[in-house]
Every structure is written in structure tokens, then in C-alpha cells.
PDB file of C-alpha atoms in Angstrom:
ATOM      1  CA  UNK A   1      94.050 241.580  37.279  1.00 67.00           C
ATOM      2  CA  UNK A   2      94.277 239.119  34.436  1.00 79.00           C
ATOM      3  CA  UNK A   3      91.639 239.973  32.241  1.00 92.00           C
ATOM      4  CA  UNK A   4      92.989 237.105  29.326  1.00 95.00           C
ATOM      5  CA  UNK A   5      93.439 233.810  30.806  1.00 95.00           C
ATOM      6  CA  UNK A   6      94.820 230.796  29.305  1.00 95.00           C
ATOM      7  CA  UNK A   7      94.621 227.930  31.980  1.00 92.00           C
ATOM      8  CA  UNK A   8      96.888 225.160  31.018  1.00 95.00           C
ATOM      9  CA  UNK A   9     100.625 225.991  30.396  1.00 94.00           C
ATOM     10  CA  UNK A  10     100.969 223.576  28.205  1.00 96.00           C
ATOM     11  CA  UNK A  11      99.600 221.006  25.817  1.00 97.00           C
ATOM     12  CA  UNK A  12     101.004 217.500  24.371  1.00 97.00           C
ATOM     13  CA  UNK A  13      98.800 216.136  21.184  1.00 98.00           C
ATOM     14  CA  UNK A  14      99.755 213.122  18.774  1.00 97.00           C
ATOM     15  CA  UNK A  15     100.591 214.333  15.415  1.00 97.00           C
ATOM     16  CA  UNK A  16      96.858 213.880  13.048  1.00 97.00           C
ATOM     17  CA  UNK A  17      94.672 214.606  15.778  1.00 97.00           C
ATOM     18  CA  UNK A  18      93.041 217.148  17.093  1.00 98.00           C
ATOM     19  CA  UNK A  19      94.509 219.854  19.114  1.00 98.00           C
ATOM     20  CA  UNK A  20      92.232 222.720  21.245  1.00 98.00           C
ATOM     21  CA  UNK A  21      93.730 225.553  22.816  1.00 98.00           C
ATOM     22  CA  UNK A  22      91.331 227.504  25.245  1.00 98.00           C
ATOM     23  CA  UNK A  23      90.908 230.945  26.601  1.00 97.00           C
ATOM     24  CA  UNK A  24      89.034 232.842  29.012  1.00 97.00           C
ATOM     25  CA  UNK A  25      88.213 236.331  29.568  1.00 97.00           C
ATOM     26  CA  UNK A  26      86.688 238.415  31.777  1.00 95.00           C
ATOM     27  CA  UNK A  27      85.822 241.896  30.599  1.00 92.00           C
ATOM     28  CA  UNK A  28      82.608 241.819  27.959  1.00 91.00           C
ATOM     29  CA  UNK A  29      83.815 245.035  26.346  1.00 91.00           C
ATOM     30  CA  UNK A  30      86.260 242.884  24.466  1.00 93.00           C
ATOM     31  CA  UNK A  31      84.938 243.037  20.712  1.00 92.00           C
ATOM     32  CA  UNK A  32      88.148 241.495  18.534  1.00 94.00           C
ATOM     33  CA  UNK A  33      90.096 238.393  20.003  1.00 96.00           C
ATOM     34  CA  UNK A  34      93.501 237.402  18.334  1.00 96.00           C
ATOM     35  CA  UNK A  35      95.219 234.137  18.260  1.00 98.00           C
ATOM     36  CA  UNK A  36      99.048 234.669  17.904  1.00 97.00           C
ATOM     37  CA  UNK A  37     101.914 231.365  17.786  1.00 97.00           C
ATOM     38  CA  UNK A  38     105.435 231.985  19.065  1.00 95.00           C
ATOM     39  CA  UNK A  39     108.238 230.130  18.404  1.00 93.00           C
ATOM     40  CA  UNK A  40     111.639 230.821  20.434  1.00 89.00           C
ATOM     41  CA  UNK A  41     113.956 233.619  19.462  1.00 85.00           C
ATOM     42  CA  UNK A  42     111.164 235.048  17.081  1.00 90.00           C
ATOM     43  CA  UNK A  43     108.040 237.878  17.869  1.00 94.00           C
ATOM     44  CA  UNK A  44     104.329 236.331  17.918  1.00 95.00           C
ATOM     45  CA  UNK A  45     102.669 235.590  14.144  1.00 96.00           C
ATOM     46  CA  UNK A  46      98.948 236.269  14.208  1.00 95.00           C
ATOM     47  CA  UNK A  47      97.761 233.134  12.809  1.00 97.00           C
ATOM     48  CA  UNK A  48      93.546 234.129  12.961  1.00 97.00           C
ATOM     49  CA  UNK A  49      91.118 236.321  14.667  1.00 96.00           C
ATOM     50  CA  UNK A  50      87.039 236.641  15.367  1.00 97.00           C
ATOM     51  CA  UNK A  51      85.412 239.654  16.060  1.00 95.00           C
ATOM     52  CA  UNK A  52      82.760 239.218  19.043  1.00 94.00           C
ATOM     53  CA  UNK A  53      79.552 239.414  16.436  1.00 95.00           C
ATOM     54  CA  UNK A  54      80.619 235.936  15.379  1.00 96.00           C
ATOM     55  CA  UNK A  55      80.616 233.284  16.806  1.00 96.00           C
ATOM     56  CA  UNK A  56      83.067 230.762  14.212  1.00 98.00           C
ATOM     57  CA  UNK A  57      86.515 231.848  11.694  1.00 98.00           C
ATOM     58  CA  UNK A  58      88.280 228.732  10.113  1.00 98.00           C
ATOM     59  CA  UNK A  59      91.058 229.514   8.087  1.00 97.00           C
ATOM     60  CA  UNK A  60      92.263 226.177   6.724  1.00 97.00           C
ATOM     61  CA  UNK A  61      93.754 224.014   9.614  1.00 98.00           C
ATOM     62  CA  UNK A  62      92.814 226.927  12.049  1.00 98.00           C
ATOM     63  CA  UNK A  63      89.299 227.222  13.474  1.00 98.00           C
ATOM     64  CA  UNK A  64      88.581 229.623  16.469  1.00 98.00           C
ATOM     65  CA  UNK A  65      85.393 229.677  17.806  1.00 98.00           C
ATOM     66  CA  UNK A  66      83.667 231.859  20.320  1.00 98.00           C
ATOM     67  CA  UNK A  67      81.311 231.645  23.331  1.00 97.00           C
ATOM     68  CA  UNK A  68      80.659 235.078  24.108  1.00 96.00           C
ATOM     69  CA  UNK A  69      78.216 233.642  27.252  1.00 95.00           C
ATOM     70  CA  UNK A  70      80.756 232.273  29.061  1.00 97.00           C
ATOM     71  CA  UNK A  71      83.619 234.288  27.975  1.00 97.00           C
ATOM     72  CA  UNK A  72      84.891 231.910  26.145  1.00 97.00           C
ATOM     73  CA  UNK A  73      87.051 230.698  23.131  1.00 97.00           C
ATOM     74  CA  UNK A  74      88.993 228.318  21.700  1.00 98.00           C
ATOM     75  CA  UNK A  75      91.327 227.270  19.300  1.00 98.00           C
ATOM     76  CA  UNK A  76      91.386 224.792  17.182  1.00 98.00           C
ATOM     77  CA  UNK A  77      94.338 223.129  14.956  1.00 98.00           C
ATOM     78  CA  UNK A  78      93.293 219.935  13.020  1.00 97.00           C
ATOM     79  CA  UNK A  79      95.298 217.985  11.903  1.00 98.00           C
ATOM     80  CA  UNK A  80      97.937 218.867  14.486  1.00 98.00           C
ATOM     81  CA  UNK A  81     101.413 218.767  12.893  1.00 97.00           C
ATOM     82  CA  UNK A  82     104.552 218.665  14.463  1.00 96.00           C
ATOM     83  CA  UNK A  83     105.520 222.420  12.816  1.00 95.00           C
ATOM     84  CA  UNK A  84     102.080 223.243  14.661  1.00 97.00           C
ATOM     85  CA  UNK A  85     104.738 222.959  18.333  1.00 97.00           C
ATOM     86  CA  UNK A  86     104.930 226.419  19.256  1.00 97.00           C
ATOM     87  CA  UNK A  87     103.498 228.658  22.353  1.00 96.00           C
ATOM     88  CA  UNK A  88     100.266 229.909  21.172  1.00 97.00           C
ATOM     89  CA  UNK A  89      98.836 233.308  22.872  1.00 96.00           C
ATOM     90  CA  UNK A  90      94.898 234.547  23.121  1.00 97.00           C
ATOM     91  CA  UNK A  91      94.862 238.025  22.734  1.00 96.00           C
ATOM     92  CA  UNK A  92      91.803 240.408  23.198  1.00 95.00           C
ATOM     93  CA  UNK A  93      91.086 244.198  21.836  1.00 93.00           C
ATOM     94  CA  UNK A  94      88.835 246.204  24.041  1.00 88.00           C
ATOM     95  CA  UNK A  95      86.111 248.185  22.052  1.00 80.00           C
ATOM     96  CA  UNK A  96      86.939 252.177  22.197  1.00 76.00           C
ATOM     97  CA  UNK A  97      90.662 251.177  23.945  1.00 69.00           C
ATOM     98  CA  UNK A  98      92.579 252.057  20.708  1.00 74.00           C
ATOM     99  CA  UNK A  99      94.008 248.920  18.951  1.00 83.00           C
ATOM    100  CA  UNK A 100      96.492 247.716  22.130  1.00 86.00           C
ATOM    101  CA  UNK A 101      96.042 244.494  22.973  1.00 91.00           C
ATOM    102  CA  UNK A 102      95.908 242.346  26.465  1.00 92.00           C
ATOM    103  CA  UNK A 103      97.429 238.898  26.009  1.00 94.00           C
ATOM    104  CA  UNK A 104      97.120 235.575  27.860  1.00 94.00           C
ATOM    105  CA  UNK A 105     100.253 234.096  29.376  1.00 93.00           C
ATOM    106  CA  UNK A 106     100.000 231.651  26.653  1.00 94.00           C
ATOM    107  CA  UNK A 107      99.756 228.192  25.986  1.00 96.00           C
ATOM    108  CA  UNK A 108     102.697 225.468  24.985  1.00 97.00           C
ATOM    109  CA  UNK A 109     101.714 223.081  22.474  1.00 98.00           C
ATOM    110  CA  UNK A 110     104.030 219.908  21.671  1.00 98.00           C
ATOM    111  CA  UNK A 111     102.811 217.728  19.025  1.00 97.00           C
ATOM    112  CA  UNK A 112     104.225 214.423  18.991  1.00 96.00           C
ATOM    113  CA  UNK A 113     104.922 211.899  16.187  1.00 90.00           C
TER     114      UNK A 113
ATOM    115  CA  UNK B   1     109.084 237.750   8.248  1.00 84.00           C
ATOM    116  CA  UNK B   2     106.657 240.222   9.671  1.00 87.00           C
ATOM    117  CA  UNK B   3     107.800 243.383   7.836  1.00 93.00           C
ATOM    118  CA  UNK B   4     108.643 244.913  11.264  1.00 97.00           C
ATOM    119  CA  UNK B   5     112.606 245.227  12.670  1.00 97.00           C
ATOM    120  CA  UNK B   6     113.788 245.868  16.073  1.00 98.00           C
ATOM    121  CA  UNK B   7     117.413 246.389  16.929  1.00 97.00           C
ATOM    122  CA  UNK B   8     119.647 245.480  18.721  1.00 97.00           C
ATOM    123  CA  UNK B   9     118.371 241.408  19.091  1.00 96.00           C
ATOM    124  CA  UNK B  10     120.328 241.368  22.426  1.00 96.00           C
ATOM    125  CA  UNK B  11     121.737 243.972  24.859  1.00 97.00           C
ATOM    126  CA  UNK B  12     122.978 242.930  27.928  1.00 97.00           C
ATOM    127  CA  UNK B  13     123.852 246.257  30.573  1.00 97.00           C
ATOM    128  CA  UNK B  14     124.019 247.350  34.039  1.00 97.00           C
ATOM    129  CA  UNK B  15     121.629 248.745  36.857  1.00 97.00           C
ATOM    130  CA  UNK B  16     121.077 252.116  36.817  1.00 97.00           C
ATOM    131  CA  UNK B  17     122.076 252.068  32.721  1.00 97.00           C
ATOM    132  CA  UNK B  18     120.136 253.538  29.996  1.00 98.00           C
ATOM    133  CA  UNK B  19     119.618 251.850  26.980  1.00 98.00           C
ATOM    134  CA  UNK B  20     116.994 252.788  23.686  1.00 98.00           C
ATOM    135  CA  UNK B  21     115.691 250.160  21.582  1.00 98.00           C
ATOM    136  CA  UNK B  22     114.613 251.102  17.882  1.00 98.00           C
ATOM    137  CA  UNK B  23     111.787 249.829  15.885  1.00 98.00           C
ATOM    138  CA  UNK B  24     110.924 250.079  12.298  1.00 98.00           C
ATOM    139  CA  UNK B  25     107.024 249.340  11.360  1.00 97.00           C
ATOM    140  CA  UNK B  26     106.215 247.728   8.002  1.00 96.00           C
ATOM    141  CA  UNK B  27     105.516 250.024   5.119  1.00 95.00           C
ATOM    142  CA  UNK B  28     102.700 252.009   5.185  1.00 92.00           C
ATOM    143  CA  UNK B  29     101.763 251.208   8.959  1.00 95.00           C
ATOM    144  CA  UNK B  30     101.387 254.547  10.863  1.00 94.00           C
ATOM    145  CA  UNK B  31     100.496 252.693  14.395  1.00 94.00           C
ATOM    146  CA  UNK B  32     103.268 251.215  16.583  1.00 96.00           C
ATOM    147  CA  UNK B  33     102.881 249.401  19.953  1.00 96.00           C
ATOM    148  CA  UNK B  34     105.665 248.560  22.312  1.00 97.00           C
ATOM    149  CA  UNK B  35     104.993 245.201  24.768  1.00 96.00           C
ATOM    150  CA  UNK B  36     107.139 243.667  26.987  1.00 96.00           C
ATOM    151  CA  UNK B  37     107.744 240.174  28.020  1.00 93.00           C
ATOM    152  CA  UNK B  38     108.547 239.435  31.450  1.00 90.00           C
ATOM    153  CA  UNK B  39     109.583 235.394  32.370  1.00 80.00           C
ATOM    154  CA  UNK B  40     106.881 232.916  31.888  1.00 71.00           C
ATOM    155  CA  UNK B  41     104.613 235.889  31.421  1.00 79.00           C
ATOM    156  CA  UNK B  42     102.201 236.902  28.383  1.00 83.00           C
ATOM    157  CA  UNK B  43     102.926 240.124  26.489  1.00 91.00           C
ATOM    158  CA  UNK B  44     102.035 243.707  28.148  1.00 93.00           C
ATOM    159  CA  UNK B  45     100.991 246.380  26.633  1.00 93.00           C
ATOM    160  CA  UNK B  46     103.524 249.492  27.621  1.00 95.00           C
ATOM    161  CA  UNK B  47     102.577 252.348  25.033  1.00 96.00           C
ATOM    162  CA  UNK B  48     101.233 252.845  21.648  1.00 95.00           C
ATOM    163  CA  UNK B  49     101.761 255.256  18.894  1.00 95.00           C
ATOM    164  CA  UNK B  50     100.118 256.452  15.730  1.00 94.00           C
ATOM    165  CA  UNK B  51     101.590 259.345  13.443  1.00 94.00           C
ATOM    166  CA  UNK B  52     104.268 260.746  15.631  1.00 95.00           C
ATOM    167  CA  UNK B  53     101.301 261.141  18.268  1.00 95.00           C
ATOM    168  CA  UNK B  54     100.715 258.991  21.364  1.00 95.00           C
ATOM    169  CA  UNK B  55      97.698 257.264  21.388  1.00 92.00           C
ATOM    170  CA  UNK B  56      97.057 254.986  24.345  1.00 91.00           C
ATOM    171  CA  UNK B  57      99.183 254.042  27.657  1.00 92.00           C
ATOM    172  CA  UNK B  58      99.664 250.687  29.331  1.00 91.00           C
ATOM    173  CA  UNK B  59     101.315 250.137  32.386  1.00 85.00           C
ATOM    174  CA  UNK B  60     104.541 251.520  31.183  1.00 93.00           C
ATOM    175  CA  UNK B  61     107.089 253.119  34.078  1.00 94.00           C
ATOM    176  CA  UNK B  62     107.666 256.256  34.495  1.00 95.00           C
ATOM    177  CA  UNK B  63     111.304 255.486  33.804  1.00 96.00           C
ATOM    178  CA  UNK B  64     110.462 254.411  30.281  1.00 97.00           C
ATOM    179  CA  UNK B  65     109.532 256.480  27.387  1.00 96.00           C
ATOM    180  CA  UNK B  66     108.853 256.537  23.655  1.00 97.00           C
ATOM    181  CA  UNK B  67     108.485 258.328  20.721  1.00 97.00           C
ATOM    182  CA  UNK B  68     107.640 258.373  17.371  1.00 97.00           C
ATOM    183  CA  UNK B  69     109.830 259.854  14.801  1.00 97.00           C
ATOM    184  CA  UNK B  70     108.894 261.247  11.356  1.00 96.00           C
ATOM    185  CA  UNK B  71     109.671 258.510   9.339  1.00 95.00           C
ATOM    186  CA  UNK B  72     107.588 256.464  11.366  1.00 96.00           C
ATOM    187  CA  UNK B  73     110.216 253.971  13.236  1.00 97.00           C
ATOM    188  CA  UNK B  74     109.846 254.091  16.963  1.00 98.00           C
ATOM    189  CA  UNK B  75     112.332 254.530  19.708  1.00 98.00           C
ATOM    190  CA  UNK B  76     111.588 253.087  23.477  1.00 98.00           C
ATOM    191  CA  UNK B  77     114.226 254.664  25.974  1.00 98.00           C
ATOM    192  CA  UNK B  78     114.671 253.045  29.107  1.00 98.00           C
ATOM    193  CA  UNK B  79     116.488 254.573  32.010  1.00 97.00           C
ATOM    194  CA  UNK B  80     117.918 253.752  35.379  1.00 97.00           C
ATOM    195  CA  UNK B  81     117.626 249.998  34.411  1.00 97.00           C
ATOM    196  CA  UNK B  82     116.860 247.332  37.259  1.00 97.00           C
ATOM    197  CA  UNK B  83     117.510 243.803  37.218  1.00 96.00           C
ATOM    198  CA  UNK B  84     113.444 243.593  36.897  1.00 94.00           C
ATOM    199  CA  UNK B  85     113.728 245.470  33.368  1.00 96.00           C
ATOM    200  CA  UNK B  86     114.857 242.308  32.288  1.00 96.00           C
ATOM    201  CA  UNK B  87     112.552 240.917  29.558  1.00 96.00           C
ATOM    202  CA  UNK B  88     111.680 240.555  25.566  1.00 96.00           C
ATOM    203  CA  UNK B  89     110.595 243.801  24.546  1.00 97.00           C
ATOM    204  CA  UNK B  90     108.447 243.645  21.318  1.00 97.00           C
ATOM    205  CA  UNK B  91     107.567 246.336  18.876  1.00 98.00           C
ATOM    206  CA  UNK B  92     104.564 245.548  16.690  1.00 97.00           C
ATOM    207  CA  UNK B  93     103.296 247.934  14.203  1.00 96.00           C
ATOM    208  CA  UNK B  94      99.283 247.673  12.385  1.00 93.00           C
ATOM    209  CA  UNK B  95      97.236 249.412  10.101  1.00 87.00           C
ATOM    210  CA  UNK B  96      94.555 248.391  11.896  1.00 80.00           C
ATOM    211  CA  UNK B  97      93.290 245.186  13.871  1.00 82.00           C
ATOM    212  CA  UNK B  98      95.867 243.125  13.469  1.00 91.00           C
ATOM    213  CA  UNK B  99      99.404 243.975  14.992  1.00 94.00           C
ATOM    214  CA  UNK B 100     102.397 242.454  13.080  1.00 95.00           C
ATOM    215  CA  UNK B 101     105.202 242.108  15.203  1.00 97.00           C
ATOM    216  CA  UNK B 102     108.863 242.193  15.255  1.00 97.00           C
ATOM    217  CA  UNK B 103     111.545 239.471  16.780  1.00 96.00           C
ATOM    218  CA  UNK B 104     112.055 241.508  19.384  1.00 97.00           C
ATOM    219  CA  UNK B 105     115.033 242.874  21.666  1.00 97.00           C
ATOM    220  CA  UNK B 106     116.311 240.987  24.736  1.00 96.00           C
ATOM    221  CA  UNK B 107     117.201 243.105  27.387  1.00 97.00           C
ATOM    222  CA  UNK B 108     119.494 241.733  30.405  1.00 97.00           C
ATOM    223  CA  UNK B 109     119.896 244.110  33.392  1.00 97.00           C
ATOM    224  CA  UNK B 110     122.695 242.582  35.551  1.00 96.00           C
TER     225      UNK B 110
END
């Protein structure tokens, strides 16, 4: 049972614009959600979180913003650079579970010149 | 660079092998989670621990265990090895909410 789900496998955006990476989960005991970027041959790198009493974090060129209604929450990088080309993963806590973590299969992002 | 090491990078073994892969947490983290990577799949949670204690279980096998040592750095022992054990295994240590992880070990079972 996938309880993080991030749709589209991958992503191609023109360097400058806009790009939106989006999640879905399914379980409303999730209280923390985490956005991670991967590059090959290295471990994730937590680039920003939210915790589920807000609905908005921006952290420079990194805005995530959350729909708790529809289990919802996105990701976006603006303005997309091509550094920015990395798999990016959706991550979730669950409240009382500890601190581990249930991931998304992730989401390849290409950003072209 | 996350503060967290993992070695080896790469080991490459046989079925039916056992094989332990060693993590070191950043300084001052007492919490260390071990995930693994299967092809094409996102990161699952196998087992965390906090102190020398364990703290939470994920779907880890029963032919894979952990522990905690002392000075905090992690060990994950894997044993009678299938070609299905082969994935990224990821260590990630926190001090709390965020988990900083390492690059990782990549295990090959052939």
C-alpha cells in the first residue's frame, strides 16, 4: 500500500520557468512532510519541509505548499535552473510513528536550457 | 556533505553471503535510520535506532538486523543474501525531524 505517491516519473521544464513537483498521500495522520533531491551516486539532501498546521514554507527558490483537504502538496522551484535536474522525493512523518519516514517513488526533474 | 558516512560505497557478493554495512551519524545525532532502495523504487524504511535502543521497525526481513553501538555508528547485517537484496541501502541519522543522510552502500547479490 503506497501511502506517498508521486504520479509522474518524471518532469522536463525550460531553464527560468517555473517548475511544480506534486505529491499525494493517503493517510491523514501524516503531520510533517519532507521534500528531499537526489542526485546519482549520492544519498537524498532535504532541501525543505511543512508541518501539517501550515499550509505554505518558501525557502528562497523553494516553496512547498500544502492542501491538507485533498491530501495534497506540492513543490515548487522558481526559477528552475539547470543544477535544479535531480530526482526529487516527497516524504511524510506519521504523528506518534517515531521520526521514520515513508517516501514517494520520486519524481525526475530535467531542466533544459 | 551530510555529516553522515556509510562504508563500503560498493560491495558486490554472492547468494546465500553475509555482508554488514557500517554507518556513522553526524555529531551529536543519537537517532539512526536504515532505508533501502530497491530499482525504480522510493526509499523504505527497514529499522530505526536511537541511543543504542531500537525504536521503530519497518518492513525489514527477518534475515536482516541492526544495531547500535556505543559510540553511536550503526551496523546493518544482512544474511543469506538473495539476488532481491540487491539495492542502495541508506543510513540517515537526525536529531529530530529532519533525517540527514549518507551516500549510501550499493549492494549487488549475484
Amino acid at each position: 500500500d503506497q501511502q506517498v505517491k508521486q504520479n509522474s516519473p518524471s518532469l522536463s521544464v525550460q531553464e527560468g520557468r517555473i517548475s511544480i513537483l506534486n505529491c499525494d498521500y493517503t493517510n491523514s495522520m501524516f503531520d510533517y512532510f519532507l521534500w528531499y533531491k537526489k542526485y546519482p551516486a549520492e544519498g537524498p539532501t532535504f532541501l525543505i519541509s511543512i508541518s501539517s498546521i501550515k499550509d505554505k514554507n518558501e525557502d528562497g527558490r523553494f516553496t512547498v505548499f500544502l492542501n491538507k483537504s485533498a491530501k495534497h502538496l506540492s513543490l515548487h522551484i522558481v526559477p528552475s535552473q539547470p543544477g535544479d535536474s535531480a530526482v526529487y522525493f516527497c516524504a511524510a512523518r506519521l504523528t506518534g510513528g517515531g521520526n521514520k519516514l515513508t517516501f514517494g517513488t520520486g519524481t525526475q526533474l530535467k531542466v533544459e536550457l | 556533505d551530510s555529516g553522515v558516512t556509510q562504508t563500503p560505497k560498493h560491495l558486490i557478493t554472492a547468494t546465500g553471503q553475509r555482508v554488514t554495512l557500517r554507518c556513522s551519524p553526524r555529531s551529536g545525532d543519537l537517532s539512526v535510520y536504515w532505508y533501502q532502495q530497491s530499482l525504480d523504487q522510493g526509499l523504505q524504511f527497514l529499522i530505526q535506532y536511537y541511543n543504542g535502543e531500537e525504536r521503530a521497525k519497518g518492513n525489514i526481513l527477518e534475515r536482516f538486523s541492526a544495531q547500535q553501538f556505543p559510540d553511536l555508528h550503526s551496523e546493518l547485517n544482512l544474511s543469506s543474501l538473495e539476488l532481491g537484496d540487491s539495492a542502495l541501502y541508506f543510513c540517515a541519522s537526525s536529531p529530530g525531524g529532519v533525517q540527514f543522510f549518507g551516500p549510501g552502500t550499493r549492494l549487488t547479490v549475484l
